[in-house]
PDB file of C-alpha atoms and ligand atoms in Angstrom:
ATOM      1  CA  UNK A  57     -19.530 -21.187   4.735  1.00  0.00           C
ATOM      2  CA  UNK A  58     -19.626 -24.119   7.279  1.00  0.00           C
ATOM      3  CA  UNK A  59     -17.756 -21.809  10.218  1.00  0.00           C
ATOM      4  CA  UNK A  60     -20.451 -19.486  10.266  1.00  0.00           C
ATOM      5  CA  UNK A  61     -22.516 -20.230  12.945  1.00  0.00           C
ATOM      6  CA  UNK A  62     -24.545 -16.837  13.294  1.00  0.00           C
ATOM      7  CA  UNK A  63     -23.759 -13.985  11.484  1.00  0.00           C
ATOM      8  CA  UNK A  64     -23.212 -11.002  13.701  1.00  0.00           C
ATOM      9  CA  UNK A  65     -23.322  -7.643  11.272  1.00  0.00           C
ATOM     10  CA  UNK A  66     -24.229  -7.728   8.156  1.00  0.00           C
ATOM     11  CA  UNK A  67     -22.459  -6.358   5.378  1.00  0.00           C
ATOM     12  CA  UNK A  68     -25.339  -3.707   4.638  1.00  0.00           C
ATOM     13  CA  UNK A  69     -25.147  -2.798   8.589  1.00  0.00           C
ATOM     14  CA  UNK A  70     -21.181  -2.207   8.183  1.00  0.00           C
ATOM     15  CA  UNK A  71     -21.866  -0.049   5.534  1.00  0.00           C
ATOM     16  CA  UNK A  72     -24.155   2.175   6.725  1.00  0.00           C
ATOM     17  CA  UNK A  73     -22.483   2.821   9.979  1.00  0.00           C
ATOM     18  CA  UNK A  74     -19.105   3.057   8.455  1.00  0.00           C
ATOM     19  CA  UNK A  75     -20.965   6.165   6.371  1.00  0.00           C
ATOM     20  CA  UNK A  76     -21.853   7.450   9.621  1.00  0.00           C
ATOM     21  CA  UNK A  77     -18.762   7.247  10.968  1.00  0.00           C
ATOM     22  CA  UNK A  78     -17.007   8.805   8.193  1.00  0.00           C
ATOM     23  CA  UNK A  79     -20.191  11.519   8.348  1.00  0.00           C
ATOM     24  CA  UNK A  80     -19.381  12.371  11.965  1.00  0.00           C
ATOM     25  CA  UNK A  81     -15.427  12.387  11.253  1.00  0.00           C
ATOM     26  CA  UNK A  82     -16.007  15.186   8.803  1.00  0.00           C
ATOM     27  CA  UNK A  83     -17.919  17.350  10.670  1.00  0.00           C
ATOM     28  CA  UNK A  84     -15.997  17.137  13.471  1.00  0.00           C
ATOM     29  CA  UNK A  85     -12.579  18.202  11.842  1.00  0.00           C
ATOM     30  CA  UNK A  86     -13.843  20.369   8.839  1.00  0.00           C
ATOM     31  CA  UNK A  87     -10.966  21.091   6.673  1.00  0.00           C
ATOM     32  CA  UNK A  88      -8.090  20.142   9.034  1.00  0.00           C
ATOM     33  CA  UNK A  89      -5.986  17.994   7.957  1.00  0.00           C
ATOM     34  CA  UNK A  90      -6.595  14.077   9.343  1.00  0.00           C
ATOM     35  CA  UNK A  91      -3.516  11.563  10.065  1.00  0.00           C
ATOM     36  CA  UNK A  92      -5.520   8.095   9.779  1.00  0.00           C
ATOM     37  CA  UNK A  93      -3.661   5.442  11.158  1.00  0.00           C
ATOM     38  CA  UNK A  94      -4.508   2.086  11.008  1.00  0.00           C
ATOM     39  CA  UNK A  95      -3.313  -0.891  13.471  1.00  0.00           C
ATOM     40  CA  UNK A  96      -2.779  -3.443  10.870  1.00  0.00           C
ATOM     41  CA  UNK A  97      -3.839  -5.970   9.985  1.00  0.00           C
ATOM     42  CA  UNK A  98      -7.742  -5.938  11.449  1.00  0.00           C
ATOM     43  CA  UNK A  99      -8.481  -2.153  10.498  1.00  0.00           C
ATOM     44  CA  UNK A 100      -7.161  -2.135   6.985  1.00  0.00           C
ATOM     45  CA  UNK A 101     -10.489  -3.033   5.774  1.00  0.00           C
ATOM     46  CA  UNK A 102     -12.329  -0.752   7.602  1.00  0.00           C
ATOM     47  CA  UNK A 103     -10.044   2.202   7.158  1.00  0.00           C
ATOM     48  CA  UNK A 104     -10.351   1.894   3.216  1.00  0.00           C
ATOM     49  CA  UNK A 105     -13.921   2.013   3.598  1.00  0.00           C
ATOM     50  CA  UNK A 106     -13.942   4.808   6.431  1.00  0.00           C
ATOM     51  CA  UNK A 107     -11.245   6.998   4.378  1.00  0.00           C
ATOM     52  CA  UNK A 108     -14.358   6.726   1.554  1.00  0.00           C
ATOM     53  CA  UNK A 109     -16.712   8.604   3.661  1.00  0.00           C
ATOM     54  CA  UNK A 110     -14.069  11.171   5.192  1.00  0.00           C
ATOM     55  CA  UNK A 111     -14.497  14.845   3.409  1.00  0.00           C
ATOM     56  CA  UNK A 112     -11.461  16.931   5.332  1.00  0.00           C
ATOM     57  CA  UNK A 113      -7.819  15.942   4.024  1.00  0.00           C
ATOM     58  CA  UNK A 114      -6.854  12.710   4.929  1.00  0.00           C
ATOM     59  CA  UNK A 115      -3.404  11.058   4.544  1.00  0.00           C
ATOM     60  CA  UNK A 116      -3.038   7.560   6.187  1.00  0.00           C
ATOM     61  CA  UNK A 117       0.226   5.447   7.843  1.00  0.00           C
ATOM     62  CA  UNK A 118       0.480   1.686   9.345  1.00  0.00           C
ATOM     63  CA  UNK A 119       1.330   0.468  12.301  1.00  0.00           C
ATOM     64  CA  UNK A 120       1.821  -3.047  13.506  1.00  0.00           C
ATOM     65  CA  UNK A 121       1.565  -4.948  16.633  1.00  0.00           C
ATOM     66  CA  UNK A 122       2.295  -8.235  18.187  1.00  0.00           C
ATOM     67  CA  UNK A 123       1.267  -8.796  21.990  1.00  0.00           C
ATOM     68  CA  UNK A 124       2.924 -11.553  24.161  1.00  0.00           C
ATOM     69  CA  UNK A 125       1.288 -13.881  24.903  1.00  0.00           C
ATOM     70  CA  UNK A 126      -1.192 -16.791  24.388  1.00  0.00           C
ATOM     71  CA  UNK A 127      -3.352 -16.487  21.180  1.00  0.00           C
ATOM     72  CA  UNK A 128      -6.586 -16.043  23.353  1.00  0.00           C
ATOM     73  CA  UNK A 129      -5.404 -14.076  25.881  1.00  0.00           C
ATOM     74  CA  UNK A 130      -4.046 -10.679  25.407  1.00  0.00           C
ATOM     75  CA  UNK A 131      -1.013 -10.071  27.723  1.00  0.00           C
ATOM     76  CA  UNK A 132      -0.485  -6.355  27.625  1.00  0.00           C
ATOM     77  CA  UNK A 133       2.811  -6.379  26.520  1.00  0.00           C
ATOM     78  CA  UNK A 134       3.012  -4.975  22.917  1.00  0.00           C
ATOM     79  CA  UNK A 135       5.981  -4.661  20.709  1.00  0.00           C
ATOM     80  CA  UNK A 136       5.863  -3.022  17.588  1.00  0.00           C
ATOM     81  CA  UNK A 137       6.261  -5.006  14.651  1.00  0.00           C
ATOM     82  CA  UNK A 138       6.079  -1.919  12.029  1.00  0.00           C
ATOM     83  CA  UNK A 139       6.650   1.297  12.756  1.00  0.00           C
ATOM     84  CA  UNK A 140       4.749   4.457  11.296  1.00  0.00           C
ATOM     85  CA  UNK A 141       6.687   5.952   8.295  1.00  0.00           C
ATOM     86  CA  UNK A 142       6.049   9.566   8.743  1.00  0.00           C
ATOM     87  CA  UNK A 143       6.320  11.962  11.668  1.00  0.00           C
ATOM     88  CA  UNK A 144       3.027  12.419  13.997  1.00  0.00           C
ATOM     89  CA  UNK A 145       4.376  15.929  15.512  1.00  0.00           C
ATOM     90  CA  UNK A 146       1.949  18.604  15.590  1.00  0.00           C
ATOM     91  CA  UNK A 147      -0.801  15.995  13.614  1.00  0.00           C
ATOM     92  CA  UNK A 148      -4.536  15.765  14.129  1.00  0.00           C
ATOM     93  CA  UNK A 149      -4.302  11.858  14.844  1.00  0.00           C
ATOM     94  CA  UNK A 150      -7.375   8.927  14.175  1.00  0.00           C
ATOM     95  CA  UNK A 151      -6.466   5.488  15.439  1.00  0.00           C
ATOM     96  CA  UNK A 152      -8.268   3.519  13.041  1.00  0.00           C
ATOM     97  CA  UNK A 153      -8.829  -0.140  15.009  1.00  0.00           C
ATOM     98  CA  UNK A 154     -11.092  -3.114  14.482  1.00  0.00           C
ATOM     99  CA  UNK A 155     -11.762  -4.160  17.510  1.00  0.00           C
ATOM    100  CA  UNK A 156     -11.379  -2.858  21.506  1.00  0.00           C
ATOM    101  CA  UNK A 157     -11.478  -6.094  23.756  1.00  0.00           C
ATOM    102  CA  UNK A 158      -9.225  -5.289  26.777  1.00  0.00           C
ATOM    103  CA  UNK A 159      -8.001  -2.638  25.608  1.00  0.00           C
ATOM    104  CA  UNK A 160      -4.311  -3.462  26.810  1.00  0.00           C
ATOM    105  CA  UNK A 161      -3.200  -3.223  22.846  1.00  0.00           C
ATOM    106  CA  UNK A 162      -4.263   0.370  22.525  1.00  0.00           C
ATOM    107  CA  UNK A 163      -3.302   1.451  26.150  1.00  0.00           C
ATOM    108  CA  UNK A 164       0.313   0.828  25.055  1.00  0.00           C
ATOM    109  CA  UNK A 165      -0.238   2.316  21.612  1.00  0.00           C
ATOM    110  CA  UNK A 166      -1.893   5.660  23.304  1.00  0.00           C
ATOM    111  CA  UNK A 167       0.956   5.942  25.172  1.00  0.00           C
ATOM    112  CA  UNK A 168       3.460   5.875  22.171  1.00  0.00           C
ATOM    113  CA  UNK A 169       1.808   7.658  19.914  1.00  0.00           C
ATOM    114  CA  UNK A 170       1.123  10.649  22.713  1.00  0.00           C
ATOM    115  CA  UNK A 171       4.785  10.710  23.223  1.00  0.00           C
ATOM    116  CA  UNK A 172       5.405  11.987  19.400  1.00  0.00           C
ATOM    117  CA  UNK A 173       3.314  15.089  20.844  1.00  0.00           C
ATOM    118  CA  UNK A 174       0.253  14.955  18.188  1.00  0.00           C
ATOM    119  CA  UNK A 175      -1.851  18.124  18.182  1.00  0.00           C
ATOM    120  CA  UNK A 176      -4.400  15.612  18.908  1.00  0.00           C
ATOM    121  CA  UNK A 177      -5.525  12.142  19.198  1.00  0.00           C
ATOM    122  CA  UNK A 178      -8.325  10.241  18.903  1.00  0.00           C
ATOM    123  CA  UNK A 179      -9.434   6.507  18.525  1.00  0.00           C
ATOM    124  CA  UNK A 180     -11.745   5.285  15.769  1.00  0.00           C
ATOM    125  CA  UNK A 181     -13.029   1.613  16.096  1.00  0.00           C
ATOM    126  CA  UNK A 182     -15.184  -0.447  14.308  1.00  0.00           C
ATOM    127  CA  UNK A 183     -15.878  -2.393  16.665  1.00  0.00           C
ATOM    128  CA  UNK A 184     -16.062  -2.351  21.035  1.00  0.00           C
ATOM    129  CA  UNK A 185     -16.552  -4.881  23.369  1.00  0.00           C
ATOM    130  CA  UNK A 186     -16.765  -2.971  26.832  1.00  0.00           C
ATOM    131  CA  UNK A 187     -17.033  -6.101  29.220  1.00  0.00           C
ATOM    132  CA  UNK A 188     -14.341  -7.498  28.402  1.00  0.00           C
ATOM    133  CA  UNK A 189     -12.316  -4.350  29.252  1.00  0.00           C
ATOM    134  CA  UNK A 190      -9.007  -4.492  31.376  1.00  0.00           C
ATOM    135  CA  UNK A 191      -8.141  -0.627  31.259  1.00  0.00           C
ATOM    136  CA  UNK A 192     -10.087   2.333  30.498  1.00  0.00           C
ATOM    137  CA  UNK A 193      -9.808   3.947  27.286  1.00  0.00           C
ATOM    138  CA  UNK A 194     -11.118   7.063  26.025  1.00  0.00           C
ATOM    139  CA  UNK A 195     -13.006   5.793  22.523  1.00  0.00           C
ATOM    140  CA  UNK A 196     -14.131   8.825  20.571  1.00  0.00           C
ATOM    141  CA  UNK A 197     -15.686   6.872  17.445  1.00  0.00           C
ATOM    142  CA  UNK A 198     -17.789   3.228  17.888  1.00  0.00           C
ATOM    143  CA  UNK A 199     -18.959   1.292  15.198  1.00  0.00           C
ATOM    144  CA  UNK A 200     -20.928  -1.668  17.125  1.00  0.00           C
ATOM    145  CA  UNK A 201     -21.125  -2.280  20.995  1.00  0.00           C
ATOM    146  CA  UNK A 202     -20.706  -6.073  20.353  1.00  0.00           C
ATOM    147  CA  UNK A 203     -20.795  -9.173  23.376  1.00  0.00           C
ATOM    148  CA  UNK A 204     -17.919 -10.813  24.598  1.00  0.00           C
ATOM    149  CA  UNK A 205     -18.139 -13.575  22.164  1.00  0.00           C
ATOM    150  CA  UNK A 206     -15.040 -14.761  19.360  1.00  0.00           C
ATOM    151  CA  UNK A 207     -16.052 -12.548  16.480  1.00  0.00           C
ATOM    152  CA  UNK A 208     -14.381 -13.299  12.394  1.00  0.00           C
ATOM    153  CA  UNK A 209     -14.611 -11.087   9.247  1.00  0.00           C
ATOM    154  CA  UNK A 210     -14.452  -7.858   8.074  1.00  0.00           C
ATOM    155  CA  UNK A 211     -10.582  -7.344   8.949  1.00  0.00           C
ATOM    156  CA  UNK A 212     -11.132  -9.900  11.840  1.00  0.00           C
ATOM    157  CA  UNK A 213      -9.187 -13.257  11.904  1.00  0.00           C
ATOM    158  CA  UNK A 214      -9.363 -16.317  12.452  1.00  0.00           C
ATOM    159  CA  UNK A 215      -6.099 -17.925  12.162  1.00  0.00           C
ATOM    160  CA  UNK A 216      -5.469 -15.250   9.403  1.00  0.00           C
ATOM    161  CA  UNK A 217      -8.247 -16.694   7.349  1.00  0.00           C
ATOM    162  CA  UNK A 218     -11.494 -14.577   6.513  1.00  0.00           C
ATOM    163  CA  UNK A 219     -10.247 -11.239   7.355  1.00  0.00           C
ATOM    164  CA  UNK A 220     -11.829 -10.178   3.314  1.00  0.00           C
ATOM    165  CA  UNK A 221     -15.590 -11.667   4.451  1.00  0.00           C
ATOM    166  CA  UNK A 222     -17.682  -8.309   4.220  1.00  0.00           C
ATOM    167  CA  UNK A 223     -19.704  -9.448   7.330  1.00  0.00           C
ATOM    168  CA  UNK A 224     -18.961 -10.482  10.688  1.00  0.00           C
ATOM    169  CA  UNK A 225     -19.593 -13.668  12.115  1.00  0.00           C
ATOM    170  CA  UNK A 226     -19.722 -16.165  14.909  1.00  0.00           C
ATOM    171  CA  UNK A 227     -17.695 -18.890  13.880  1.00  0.00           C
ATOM    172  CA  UNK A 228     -18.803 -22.612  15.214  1.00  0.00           C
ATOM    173  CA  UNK A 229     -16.750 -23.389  18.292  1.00  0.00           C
ATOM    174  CA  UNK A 230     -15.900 -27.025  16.942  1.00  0.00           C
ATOM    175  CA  UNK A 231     -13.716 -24.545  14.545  1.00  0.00           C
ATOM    176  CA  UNK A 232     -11.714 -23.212  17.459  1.00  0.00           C
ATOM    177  CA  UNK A 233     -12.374 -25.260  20.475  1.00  0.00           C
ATOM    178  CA  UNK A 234      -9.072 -26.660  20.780  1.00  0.00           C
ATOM    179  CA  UNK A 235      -7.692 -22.964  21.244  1.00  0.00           C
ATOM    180  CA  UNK A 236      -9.509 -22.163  23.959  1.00  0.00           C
ATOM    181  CA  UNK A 237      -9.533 -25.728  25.689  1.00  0.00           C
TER     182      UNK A 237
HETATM  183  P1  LIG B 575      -7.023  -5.973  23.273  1.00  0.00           P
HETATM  184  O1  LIG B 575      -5.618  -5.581  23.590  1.00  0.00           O
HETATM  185  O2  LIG B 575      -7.988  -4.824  23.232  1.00  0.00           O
HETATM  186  O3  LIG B 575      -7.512  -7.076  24.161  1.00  0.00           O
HETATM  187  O4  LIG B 575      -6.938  -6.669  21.877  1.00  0.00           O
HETATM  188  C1  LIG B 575      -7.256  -6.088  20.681  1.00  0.00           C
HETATM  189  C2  LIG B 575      -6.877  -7.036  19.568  1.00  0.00           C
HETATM  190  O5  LIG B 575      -7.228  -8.392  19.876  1.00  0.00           O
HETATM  191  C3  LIG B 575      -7.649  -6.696  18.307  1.00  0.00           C
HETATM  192  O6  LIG B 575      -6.996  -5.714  17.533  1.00  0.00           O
HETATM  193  C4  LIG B 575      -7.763  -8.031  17.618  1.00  0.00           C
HETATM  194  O7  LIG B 575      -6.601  -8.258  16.836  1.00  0.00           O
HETATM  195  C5  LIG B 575      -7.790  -9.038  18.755  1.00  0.00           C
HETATM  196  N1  LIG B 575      -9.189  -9.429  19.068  1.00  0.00           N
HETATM  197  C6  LIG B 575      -9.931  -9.037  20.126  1.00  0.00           C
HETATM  198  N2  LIG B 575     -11.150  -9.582  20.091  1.00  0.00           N
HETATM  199  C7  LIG B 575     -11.200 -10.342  18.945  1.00  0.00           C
HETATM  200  C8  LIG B 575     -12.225 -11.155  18.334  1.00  0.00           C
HETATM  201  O8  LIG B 575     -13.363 -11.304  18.802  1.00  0.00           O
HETATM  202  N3  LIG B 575     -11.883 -11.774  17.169  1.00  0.00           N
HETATM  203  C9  LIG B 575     -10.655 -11.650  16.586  1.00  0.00           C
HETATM  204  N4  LIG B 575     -10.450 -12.303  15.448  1.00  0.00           N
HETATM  205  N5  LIG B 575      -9.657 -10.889  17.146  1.00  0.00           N
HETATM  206  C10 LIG B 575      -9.935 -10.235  18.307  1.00  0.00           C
END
Protein backbone atom coordinates (compact mmCIF):
# COMPACT_ATOMS: atom_id res chain seq x y z
CA UNK A 1 0.00 0.00 0.00
CA UNK A 2 1.31 3.53 -0.93
CA UNK A 3 0.62 4.96 2.94
CA UNK A 4 2.94 2.64 4.33
CA UNK A 5 5.95 4.27 4.86
CA UNK A 6 7.71 1.77 7.40
CA UNK A 7 6.07 -0.94 8.81
CA UNK A 8 6.25 -0.91 12.56
CA UNK A 9 5.14 -4.69 13.86
CA UNK A 10 4.73 -7.21 11.86
CA UNK A 11 1.90 -9.38 11.71
CA UNK A 12 4.05 -12.53 12.88
CA UNK A 13 5.39 -10.15 15.89
CA UNK A 14 1.57 -9.36 16.87
CA UNK A 15 0.98 -12.80 16.98
CA UNK A 16 3.40 -14.08 19.01
CA UNK A 17 3.13 -11.52 21.68
CA UNK A 18 -0.59 -11.54 21.64
CA UNK A 19 0.06 -15.55 22.61
CA UNK A 20 2.08 -14.29 25.31
CA UNK A 21 -0.18 -12.09 26.49
CA UNK A 22 -3.01 -14.37 26.50
CA UNK A 23 -0.23 -17.02 28.17
CA UNK A 24 0.42 -14.63 31.05
CA UNK A 25 -3.48 -13.72 31.40
CA UNK A 26 -4.12 -17.36 32.15
CA UNK A 27 -1.78 -17.99 34.59
CA UNK A 28 -2.40 -15.15 36.36
CA UNK A 29 -6.25 -15.72 36.94
CA UNK A 30 -6.45 -19.62 36.74
CA UNK A 31 -9.99 -20.57 36.63
CA UNK A 32 -11.61 -17.27 37.74
CA UNK A 33 -13.81 -16.01 35.80
CA UNK A 34 -12.43 -12.91 33.33
CA UNK A 35 -14.77 -9.79 32.30
CA UNK A 36 -12.82 -8.66 28.98
CA UNK A 37 -13.78 -5.43 27.98
CA UNK A 38 -12.83 -3.85 25.04
CA UNK A 39 -12.73 0.12 24.28
CA UNK A 40 -14.08 -0.05 20.85
CA UNK A 41 -13.29 0.43 18.13
CA UNK A 42 -9.14 0.05 18.25
CA UNK A 43 -9.11 -3.14 20.61
CA UNK A 44 -11.72 -5.20 18.88
CA UNK A 45 -9.11 -6.75 16.85
CA UNK A 46 -6.85 -7.45 19.37
CA UNK A 47 -9.32 -8.69 21.92
CA UNK A 48 -10.60 -11.46 19.38
CA UNK A 49 -7.20 -12.54 19.02
CA UNK A 50 -6.24 -12.17 22.87
CA UNK A 51 -9.68 -13.97 23.97
CA UNK A 52 -7.94 -16.97 21.57
CA UNK A 53 -5.08 -17.41 23.82
CA UNK A 54 -7.06 -16.88 27.25
CA UNK A 55 -7.64 -20.49 29.11
CA UNK A 56 -9.79 -19.25 32.44
CA UNK A 57 -13.57 -18.29 31.59
CA UNK A 58 -13.86 -15.37 29.69
CA UNK A 59 -17.05 -13.42 28.79
CA UNK A 60 -16.49 -10.04 26.98
CA UNK A 61 -18.66 -6.41 26.84
CA UNK A 62 -18.02 -3.01 24.72
CA UNK A 63 -17.53 0.15 25.57
CA UNK A 64 -17.25 3.27 23.53
CA UNK A 65 -15.63 6.56 23.72
CA UNK A 66 -15.45 9.89 22.10
CA UNK A 67 -12.94 12.59 23.62
CA UNK A 68 -13.40 16.39 22.94
CA UNK A 69 -11.44 17.71 21.19
CA UNK A 70 -9.18 18.17 18.10
CA UNK A 71 -8.51 14.90 16.12
CA UNK A 72 -4.72 15.03 17.10
CA UNK A 73 -4.92 16.11 20.33
CA UNK A 74 -6.59 14.25 23.05
CA UNK A 75 -8.47 16.65 25.41
CA UNK A 76 -9.25 14.57 28.44
CA UNK A 77 -12.71 14.98 28.41
CA UNK A 78 -14.43 11.62 27.53
CA UNK A 79 -18.05 10.92 27.09
CA UNK A 80 -19.31 7.66 26.62
CA UNK A 81 -20.71 6.86 23.44
CA UNK A 82 -21.81 3.08 24.39
CA UNK A 83 -22.27 1.90 27.49
CA UNK A 84 -21.34 -1.71 28.84
CA UNK A 85 -24.41 -4.05 28.71
CA UNK A 86 -23.90 -6.10 31.74
CA UNK A 87 -23.14 -5.32 35.37
CA UNK A 88 -19.23 -5.10 36.44
CA UNK A 89 -20.10 -5.60 40.37
CA UNK A 90 -18.04 -8.01 42.10
CA UNK A 91 -16.14 -8.88 38.38
CA UNK A 92 -12.51 -9.72 37.78
CA UNK A 93 -12.16 -6.81 35.10
CA UNK A 94 -9.42 -6.66 31.79
CA UNK A 95 -9.50 -3.38 29.92
CA UNK A 96 -8.68 -4.60 26.64
CA UNK A 97 -7.12 -1.21 24.72
CA UNK A 98 -5.06 -0.65 21.61
CA UNK A 99 -3.16 1.91 22.36
CA UNK A 100 -2.00 4.16 25.74
CA UNK A 101 -0.78 7.66 24.40
CA UNK A 102 -1.69 10.17 27.18
CA UNK A 103 -3.46 8.20 28.87
CA UNK A 104 -6.29 10.88 29.58
CA UNK A 105 -8.91 8.29 27.74
CA UNK A 106 -8.32 5.55 30.24
CA UNK A 107 -7.82 7.86 33.34
CA UNK A 108 -11.51 8.75 32.90
CA UNK A 109 -12.50 5.19 32.04
CA UNK A 110 -10.54 3.83 35.37
CA UNK A 111 -12.41 6.03 37.19
CA UNK A 112 -15.90 4.82 35.90
CA UNK A 113 -15.42 1.54 35.74
CA UNK A 114 -13.88 1.53 39.60
CA UNK A 115 -17.02 3.19 40.63
CA UNK A 116 -19.21 -0.10 39.60
CA UNK A 117 -16.94 -1.65 42.52
CA UNK A 118 -15.20 -4.59 40.33
CA UNK A 119 -13.50 -7.23 42.48
CA UNK A 120 -10.70 -6.14 40.39
CA UNK A 121 -9.32 -4.28 37.56
CA UNK A 122 -6.75 -4.38 35.35
CA UNK A 123 -5.62 -2.84 31.93
CA UNK A 124 -4.53 -4.93 28.95
CA UNK A 125 -2.97 -2.99 25.95
CA UNK A 126 -1.58 -3.83 22.88
CA UNK A 127 0.14 -1.23 22.52
CA UNK A 128 2.05 1.82 25.00
CA UNK A 129 3.61 4.83 24.20
CA UNK A 130 5.06 6.11 27.65
CA UNK A 131 6.48 9.59 26.45
CA UNK A 132 3.79 10.80 25.37
CA UNK A 133 2.07 10.28 28.75
CA UNK A 134 -0.10 13.09 30.46
CA UNK A 135 -1.20 11.02 33.66
CA UNK A 136 0.06 8.02 35.24
CA UNK A 137 -1.59 4.85 34.77
CA UNK A 138 -1.12 1.62 36.31
CA UNK A 139 -0.71 -0.83 32.95
CA UNK A 140 -0.68 -4.44 34.07
CA UNK A 141 -0.37 -6.09 30.44
CA UNK A 142 1.98 -4.37 27.37
CA UNK A 143 2.11 -5.58 24.07
CA UNK A 144 4.88 -3.15 22.42
CA UNK A 145 6.66 -0.08 24.09
CA UNK A 146 6.28 1.86 20.76
CA UNK A 147 7.79 5.84 19.96
CA UNK A 148 5.77 8.73 19.88
CA UNK A 149 5.19 8.54 16.24
CA UNK A 150 1.31 8.34 14.28
CA UNK A 151 0.93 4.59 14.24
CA UNK A 152 -2.18 2.70 11.63
CA UNK A 153 -3.39 -0.96 11.58
CA UNK A 154 -4.23 -3.66 13.54
CA UNK A 155 -7.45 -1.94 15.17
CA UNK A 156 -5.61 1.46 14.66
CA UNK A 157 -7.13 4.20 12.36
CA UNK A 158 -6.53 6.34 10.19
CA UNK A 159 -9.52 8.26 9.34
CA UNK A 160 -11.39 4.92 10.04
CA UNK A 161 -9.57 3.29 7.20
CA UNK A 162 -7.09 0.27 7.82
CA UNK A 163 -8.12 -0.66 11.21
CA UNK A 164 -8.37 -4.77 9.47
CA UNK A 165 -4.38 -4.42 8.22
CA UNK A 166 -2.79 -7.34 10.39
CA UNK A 167 0.38 -5.15 10.86
CA UNK A 168 1.12 -1.85 12.07
CA UNK A 169 2.49 0.83 10.20
CA UNK A 170 3.90 4.28 9.76
CA UNK A 171 1.83 5.89 7.37
CA UNK A 172 3.64 8.65 4.93
CA UNK A 173 3.05 12.07 6.43
CA UNK A 174 1.98 13.56 2.91
CA UNK A 175 -1.14 11.15 3.95
CA UNK A 176 -1.90 13.18 7.05
CA UNK A 177 0.06 16.33 6.99
CA UNK A 178 -2.74 18.57 6.66
CA UNK A 179 -4.07 17.21 10.15
CA UNK A 180 -1.38 18.04 11.99
CA UNK A 181 -0.42 21.39 10.10
P1 LIG B 1 -5.05 8.85 25.05
O1 LIG B 1 -6.24 9.35 25.81
O2 LIG B 1 -4.27 7.79 25.77
O3 LIG B 1 -4.17 9.96 24.58
O4 LIG B 1 -5.64 8.29 23.72
C1 LIG B 1 -5.87 6.96 23.45
C2 LIG B 1 -6.60 6.86 22.13
O5 LIG B 1 -6.06 7.76 21.15
C3 LIG B 1 -6.42 5.47 21.54
O6 LIG B 1 -7.40 4.57 22.02
C4 LIG B 1 -6.50 5.73 20.06
O7 LIG B 1 -7.86 5.72 19.65
C5 LIG B 1 -5.95 7.13 19.89
N1 LIG B 1 -4.52 7.09 19.49
C6 LIG B 1 -3.45 7.35 20.27
N2 LIG B 1 -2.31 7.20 19.58
C7 LIG B 1 -2.67 6.81 18.31
C8 LIG B 1 -1.92 6.48 17.12
O8 LIG B 1 -0.68 6.50 17.06
N3 LIG B 1 -2.66 6.13 16.03
C9 LIG B 1 -4.02 6.09 16.03
N4 LIG B 1 -4.62 5.73 14.90
N5 LIG B 1 -4.76 6.40 17.15
C10 LIG B 1 -4.09 6.75 18.28
Amino acid sequence: MDIVERVLITEEEIQTRVRELGQAISQDYGDKPIALICILKGGLMFLCDLAKHITSPVTYDFMSVSSYGDATQSSGVVRITKDLEESIEGKHVIIVEDIIDTGLTLSYLLNNLRSRNPASLRICTLLNKPSNRKVEIPVDYVGFEVPNAFLVGYGLDFRQLYRNIPYIFIPKPKYYQDEID
